[in-house]
Coordinates of C-alpha atoms and ligand atoms in Angstrom, one line a residue:
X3 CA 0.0 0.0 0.0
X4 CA 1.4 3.3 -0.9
X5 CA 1.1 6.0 1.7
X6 CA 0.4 9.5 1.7
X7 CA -1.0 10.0 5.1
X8 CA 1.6 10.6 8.2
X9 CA 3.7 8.3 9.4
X10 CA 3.0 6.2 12.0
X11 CA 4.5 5.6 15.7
X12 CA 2.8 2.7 18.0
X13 CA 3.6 0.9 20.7
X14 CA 2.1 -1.4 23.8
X15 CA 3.5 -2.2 27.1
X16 CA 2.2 -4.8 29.3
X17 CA 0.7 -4.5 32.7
X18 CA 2.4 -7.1 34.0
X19 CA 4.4 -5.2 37.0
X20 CA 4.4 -1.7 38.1
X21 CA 6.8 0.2 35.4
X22 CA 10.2 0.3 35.8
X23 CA 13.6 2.3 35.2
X24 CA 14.5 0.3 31.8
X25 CA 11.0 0.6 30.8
X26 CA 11.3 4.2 30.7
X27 CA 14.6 4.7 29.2
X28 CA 14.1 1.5 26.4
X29 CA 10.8 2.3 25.6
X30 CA 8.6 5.5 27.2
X31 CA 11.2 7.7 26.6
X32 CA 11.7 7.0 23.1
X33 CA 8.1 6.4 22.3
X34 CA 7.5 9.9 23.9
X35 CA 10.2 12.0 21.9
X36 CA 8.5 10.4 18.4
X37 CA 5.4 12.4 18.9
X38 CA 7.1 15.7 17.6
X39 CA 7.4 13.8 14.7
X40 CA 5.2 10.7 14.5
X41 CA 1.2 10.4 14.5
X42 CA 1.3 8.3 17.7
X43 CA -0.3 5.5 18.7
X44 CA 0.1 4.0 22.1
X45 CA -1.7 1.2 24.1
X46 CA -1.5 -0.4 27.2
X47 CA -1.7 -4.7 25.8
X48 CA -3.2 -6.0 28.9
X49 CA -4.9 -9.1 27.0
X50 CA -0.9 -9.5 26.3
X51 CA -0.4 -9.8 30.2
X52 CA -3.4 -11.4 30.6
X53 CA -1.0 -15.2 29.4
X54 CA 0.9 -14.7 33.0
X55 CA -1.2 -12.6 35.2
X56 CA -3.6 -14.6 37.0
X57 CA -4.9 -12.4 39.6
X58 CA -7.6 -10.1 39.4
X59 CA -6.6 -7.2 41.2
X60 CA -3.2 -7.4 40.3
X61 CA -4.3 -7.5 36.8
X62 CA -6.0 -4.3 37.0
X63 CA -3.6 -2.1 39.3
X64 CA -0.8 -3.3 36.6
X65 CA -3.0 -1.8 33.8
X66 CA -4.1 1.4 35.9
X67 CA -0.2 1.9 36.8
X68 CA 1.3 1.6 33.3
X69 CA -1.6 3.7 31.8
X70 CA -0.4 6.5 34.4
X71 CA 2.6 6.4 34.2
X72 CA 2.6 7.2 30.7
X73 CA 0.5 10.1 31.4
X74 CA 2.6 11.7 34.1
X75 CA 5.6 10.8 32.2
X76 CA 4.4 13.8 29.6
X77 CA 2.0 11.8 27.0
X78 CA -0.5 13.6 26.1
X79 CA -3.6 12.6 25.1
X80 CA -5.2 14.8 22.9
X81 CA -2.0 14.4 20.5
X82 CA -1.4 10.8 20.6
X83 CA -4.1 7.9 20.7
X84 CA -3.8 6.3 23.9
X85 CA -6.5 3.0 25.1
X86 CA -6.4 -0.2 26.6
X87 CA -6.0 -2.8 24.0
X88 CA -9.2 -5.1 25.9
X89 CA -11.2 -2.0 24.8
X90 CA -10.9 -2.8 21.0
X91 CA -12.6 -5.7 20.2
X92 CA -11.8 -5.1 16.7
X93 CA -8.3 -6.4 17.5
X94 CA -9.4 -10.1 18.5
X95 CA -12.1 -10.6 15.3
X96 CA -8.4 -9.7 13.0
X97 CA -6.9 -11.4 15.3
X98 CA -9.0 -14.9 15.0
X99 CA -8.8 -13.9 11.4
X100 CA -4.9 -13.6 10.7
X101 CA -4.7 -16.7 12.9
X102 CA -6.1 -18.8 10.2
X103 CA -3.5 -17.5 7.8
X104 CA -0.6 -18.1 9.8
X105 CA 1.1 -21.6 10.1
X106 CA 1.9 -23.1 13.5
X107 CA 5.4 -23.7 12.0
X108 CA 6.1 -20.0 12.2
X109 CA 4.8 -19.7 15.9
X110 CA 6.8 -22.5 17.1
X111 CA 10.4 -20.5 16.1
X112 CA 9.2 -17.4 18.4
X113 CA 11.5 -16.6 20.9
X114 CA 9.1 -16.3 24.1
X115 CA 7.7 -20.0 23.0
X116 CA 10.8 -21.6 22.4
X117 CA 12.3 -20.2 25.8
X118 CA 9.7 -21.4 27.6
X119 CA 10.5 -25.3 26.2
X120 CA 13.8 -24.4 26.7
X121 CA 13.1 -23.7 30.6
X122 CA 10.8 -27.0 30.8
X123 CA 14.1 -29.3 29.3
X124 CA 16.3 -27.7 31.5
X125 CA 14.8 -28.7 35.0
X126 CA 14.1 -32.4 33.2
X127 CA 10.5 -31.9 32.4
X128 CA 9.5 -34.0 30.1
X129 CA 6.7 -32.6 28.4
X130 CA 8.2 -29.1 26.8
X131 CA 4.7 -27.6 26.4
X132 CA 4.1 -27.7 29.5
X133 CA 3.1 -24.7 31.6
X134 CA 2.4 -23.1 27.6
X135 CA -1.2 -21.5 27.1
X136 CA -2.5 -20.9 23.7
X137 CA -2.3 -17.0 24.2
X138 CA 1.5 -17.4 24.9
X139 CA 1.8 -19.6 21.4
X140 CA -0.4 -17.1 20.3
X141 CA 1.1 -14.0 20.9
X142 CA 3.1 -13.0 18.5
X143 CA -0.3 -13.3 16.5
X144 CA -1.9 -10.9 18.5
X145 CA 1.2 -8.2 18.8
X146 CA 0.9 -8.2 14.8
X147 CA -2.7 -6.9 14.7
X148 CA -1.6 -4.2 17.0
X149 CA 0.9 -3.2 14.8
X150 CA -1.3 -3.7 11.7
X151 CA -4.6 -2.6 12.0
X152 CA -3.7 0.6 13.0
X153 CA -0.8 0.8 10.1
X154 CA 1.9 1.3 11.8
X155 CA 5.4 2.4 10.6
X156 CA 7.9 2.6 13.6
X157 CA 7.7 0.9 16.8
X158 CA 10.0 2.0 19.7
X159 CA 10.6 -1.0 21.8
X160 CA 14.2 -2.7 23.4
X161 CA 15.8 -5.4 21.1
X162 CA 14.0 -8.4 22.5
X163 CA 10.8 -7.3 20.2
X164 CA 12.5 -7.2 16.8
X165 CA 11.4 -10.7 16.2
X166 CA 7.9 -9.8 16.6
X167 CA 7.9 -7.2 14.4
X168 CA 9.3 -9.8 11.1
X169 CA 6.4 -11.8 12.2
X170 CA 3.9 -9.0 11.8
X171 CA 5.2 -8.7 8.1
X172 CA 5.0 -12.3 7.3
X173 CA 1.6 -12.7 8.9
X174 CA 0.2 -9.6 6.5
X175 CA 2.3 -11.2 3.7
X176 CA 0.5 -14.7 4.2
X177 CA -3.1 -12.6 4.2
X178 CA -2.3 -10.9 1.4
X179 CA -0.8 -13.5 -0.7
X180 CA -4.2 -15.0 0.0
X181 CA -6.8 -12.0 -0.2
X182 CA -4.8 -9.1 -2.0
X183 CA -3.1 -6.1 -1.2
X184 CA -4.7 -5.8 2.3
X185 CA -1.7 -4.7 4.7
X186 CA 1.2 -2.8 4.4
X187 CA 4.0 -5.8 4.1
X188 CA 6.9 -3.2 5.1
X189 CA 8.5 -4.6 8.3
X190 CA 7.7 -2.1 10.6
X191 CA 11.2 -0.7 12.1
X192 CA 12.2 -1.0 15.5
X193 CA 13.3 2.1 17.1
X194 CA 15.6 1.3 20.0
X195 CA 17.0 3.3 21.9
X196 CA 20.9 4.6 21.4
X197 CA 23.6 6.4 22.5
X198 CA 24.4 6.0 26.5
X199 CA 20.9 4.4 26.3
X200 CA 21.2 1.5 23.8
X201 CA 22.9 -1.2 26.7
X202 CA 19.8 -3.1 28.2
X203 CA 19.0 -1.7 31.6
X204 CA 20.4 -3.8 34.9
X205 CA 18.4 -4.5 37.8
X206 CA 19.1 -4.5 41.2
X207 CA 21.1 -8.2 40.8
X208 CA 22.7 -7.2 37.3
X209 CA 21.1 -9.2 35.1
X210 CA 18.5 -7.6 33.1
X211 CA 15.9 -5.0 34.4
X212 CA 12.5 -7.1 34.2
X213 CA 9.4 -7.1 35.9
X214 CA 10.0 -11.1 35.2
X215 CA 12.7 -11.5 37.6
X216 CA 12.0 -9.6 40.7
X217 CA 15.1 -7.0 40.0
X218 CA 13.6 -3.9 39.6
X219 CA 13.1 -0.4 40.5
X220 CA 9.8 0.9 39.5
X221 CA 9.5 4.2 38.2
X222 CA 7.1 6.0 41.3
X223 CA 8.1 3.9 44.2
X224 CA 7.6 5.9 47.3
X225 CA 11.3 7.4 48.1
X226 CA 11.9 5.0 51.1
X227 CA 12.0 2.4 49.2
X228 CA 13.1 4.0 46.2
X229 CA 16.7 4.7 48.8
X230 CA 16.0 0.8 49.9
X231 CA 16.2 -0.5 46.1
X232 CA 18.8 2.1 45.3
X233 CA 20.8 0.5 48.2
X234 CA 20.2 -2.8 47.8
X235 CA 21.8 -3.0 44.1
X236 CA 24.8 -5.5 44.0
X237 CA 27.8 -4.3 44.2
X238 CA 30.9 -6.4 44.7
X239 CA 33.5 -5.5 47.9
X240 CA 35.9 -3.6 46.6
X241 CA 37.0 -1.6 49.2
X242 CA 36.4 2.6 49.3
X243 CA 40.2 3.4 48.7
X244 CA 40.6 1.0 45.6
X245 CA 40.1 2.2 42.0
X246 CA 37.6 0.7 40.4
X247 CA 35.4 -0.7 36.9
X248 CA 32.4 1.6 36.6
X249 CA 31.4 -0.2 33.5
X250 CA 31.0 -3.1 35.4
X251 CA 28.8 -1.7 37.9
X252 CA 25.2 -2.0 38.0
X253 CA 24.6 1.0 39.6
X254 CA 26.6 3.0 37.4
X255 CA 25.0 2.1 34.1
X256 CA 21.9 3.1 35.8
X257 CA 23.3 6.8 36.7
X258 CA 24.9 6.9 33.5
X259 CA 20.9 7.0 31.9
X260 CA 19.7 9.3 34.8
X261 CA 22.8 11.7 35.6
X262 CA 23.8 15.1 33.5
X263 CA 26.7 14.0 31.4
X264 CA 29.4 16.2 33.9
X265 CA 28.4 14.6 37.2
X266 CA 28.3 11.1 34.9
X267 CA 32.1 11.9 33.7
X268 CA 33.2 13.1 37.2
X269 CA 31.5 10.2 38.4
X270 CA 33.6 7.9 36.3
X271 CA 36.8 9.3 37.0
X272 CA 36.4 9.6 41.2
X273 CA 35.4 6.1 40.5
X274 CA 38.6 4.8 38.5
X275 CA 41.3 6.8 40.7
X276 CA 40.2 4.9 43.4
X277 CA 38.4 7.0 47.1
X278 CA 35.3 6.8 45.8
X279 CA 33.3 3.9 47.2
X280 CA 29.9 2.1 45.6
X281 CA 28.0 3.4 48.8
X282 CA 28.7 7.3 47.6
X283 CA 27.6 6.3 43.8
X284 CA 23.9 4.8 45.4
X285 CA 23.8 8.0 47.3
X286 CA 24.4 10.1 43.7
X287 CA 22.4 8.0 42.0
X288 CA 19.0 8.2 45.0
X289 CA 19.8 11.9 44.8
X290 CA 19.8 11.7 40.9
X291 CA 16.3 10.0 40.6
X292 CA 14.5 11.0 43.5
X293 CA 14.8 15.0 41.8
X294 CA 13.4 14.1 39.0
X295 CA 10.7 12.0 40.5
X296 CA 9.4 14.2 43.4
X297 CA 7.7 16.7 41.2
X298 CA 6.0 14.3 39.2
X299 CA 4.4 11.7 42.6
X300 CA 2.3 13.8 43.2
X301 CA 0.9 13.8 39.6
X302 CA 1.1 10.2 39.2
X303 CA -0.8 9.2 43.1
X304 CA -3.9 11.2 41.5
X305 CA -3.6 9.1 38.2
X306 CA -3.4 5.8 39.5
X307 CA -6.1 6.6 42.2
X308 CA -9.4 4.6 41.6
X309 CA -12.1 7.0 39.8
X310 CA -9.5 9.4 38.6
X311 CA -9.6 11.1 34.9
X312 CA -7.4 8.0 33.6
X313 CA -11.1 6.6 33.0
X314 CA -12.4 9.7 30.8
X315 CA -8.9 9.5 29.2
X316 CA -9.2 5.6 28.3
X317 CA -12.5 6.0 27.4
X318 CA -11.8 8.3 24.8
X319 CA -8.4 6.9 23.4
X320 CA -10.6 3.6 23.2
X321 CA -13.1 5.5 20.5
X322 CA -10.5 7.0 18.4
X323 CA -8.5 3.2 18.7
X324 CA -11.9 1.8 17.3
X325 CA -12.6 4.5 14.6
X326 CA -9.3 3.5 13.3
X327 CA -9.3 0.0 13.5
X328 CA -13.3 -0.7 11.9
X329 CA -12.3 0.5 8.5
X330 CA -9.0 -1.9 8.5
X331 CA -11.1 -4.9 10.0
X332 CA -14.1 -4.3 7.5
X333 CA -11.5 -4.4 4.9
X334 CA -10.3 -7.8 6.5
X335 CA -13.9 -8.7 6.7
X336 CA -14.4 -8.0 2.8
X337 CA -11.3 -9.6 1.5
X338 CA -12.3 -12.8 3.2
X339 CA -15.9 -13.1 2.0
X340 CA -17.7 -12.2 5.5
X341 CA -18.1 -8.5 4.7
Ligands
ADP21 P1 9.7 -6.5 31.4 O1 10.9 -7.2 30.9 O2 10.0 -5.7 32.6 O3 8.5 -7.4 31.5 P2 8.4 -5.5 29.0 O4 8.6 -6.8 28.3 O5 7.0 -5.2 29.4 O6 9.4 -5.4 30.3 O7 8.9 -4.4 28.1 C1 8.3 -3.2 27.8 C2 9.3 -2.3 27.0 O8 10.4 -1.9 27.8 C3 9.8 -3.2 25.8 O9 9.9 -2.3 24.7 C4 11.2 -3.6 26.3 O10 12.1 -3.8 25.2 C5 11.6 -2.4 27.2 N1 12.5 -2.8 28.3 C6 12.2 -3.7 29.3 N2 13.2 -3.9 30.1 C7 14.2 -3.1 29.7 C8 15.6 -2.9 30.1 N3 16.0 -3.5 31.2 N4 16.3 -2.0 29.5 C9 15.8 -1.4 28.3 N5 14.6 -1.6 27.8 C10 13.8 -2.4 28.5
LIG22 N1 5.3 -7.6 23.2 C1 5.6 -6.3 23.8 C2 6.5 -6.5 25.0 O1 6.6 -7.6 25.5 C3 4.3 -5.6 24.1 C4 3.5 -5.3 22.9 C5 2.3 -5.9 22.6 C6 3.9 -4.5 21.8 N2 1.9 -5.4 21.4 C7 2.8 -4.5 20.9 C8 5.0 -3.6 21.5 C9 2.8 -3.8 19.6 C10 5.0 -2.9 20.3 C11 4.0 -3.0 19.4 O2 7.1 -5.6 25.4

């Protein structure tokens, strides 16, 4: 499909934990600096958390706490569309419907699929599908609709989604081999994030920020136990006096997102002469957060509060999600023979 219409920016985050530092700086961050540019589209893909998040409540303080965070965070929601992906039942009639054109084959190379049989064959269970769900197999089927029924062009998200997004082209490439020139077949690009910010994020154990491993420090924890995370990151025992490896610090790669670049250089350099110990670097880095965080607390507490205008907000995004989608599922609908 040729294109004369703006480009396109869209992403989703799951409510599966409260957001987090690497959330912000591998995808909010760069999601929010693509508006000035980008028509943009963004959506909080709780029926993606919905294959791992069981409980009810948690379920739906996950979803009220990513959808304000964006919103304190500087989204705003007259310029950029901005729903709950449950609200847009459009998405799951394509999603049935590009289901049928795509072969189990391709859903059994995903990554999140074949990790999980990885994980079974490693502790010696013997059936690998076990502890699978269809909506895990399934997702990858799902995260292409979002991306295609509301045309998108770029979608800022960390590394681990690139995968995904070839999907989302082959699926629209199986429809349209079938049905015509339906969807765009363009691989949607992956905008990650660069610079100081391109390294994955640590947590407070090293590996990898992730709501999925218990290591992280979510974006409007109350200070306490913002210090209390802050504190607790690992840090090995080299002793105050002794120079030491900031690029193998946890702590430091963190600053290095958070810090201006001058406190970030001096940083570095009390660090390597040696004087400086990992305690003082926490204490920086607390400082460095918490003063950007206090002024916006406030904001987010009101969000994230039960009756707050998050509803109107979502309420709205959810029409203008729909009034976009209906014309690309009728299309669908059409091409198929239902229509
Ligand atoms: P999590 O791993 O915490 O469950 P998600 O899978 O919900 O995070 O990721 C939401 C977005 O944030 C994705 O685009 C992902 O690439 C990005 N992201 C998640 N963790 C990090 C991290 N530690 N560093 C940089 N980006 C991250
Ligand atoms: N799979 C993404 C993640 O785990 C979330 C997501 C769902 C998404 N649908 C999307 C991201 C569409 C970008 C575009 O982080």
């Amino acid at each position: 499909m040729t294109q004369d219409r703006p480009r396109v920016s869209l992403t989703g985050i799951k409510p599966t934990g409260d957001p987090h530092l690497g959330n912000y700086i591998g995808a909010i961050r760069p999601a929010l600096d693509l508006t000035a540019t980008y028509e943009s589209i963004y959506f909080i893909a709780d029926y993606h958390a919905l294959t791992s998040i069981r409980d009810r409540a948690k379920f739906a303080a996950y979803t009220r706490s990513v959808a304000a965070t964006w919103i304190t965070l500087g989204l705003d929601p007259e310029r950029t569309v901005f729903y709950r992906q449950s609200d847009v039942p459009e998405i799951f009639e394509l999603t049935w419907i590009l289901s049928c054109v795509t072969g189990k084959g391709l859903m059994n190379r995903a990554h999140a699929y074949k990790a999980a049989r990885d994980r079974n064959a490693e502790s010696g269970i013997a059936d690998l599908d076990a502890g699978v769900n269809m909506g895990l197999f399934n997702y990858p089927i799902l995260m292409a609709v979002d991306i295609l029924v509301m045309g998108a062009d770029v979608v800022p998200v960390g590394q681990d989604q690139s995968q995904h997004l070839e999907i989302a082209a082959d699926i629209a490439g199986s429809f349209n081999h079938l049905y015509g020139d339906v969807f765009s077949l363009k691989i949607p690009e992956a905008v990650l994030p660069s610079g100081v910010n391109a390294r994955t994020m640590p947590g407070t154990d090293g590996r990898k920020m992730s709501k999925s491993y218990g290591n992280t420090i979510p974006l409007f924890a109350p200070p306490s136990q913002l210090r209390k995370l802050v504190r607790g990151i690992r840090s090995d025992s080299t002793p105050v006096e002794a120079p030491k490896d900031p690029d193998a610090s946890a702590a430091f790669q963190i600053y290095e997102n958070f810090a201006d670049p001058e406190a970030v250089k001096d940083m570095r350099v009390r660090l390597e002469q040696g004087g400086t110990g990992w305690g003082e670097l926490k204490n920086a880095l607390f400082e460095t957060l918490d003063a950007w965080l206090t002024p916006l607390r406030a904001r987010y507490d009101e969000l994230v509060a039960p009756g707050s205008e998050l509803d109107a907000i979502l309420a709205a995004g959810a029409d203008k999600a729909r009034d976009r989608a209906r014309p690309v599922l009728a299309g669908a609908r059409r091409a198929i023979g239902v229509g």
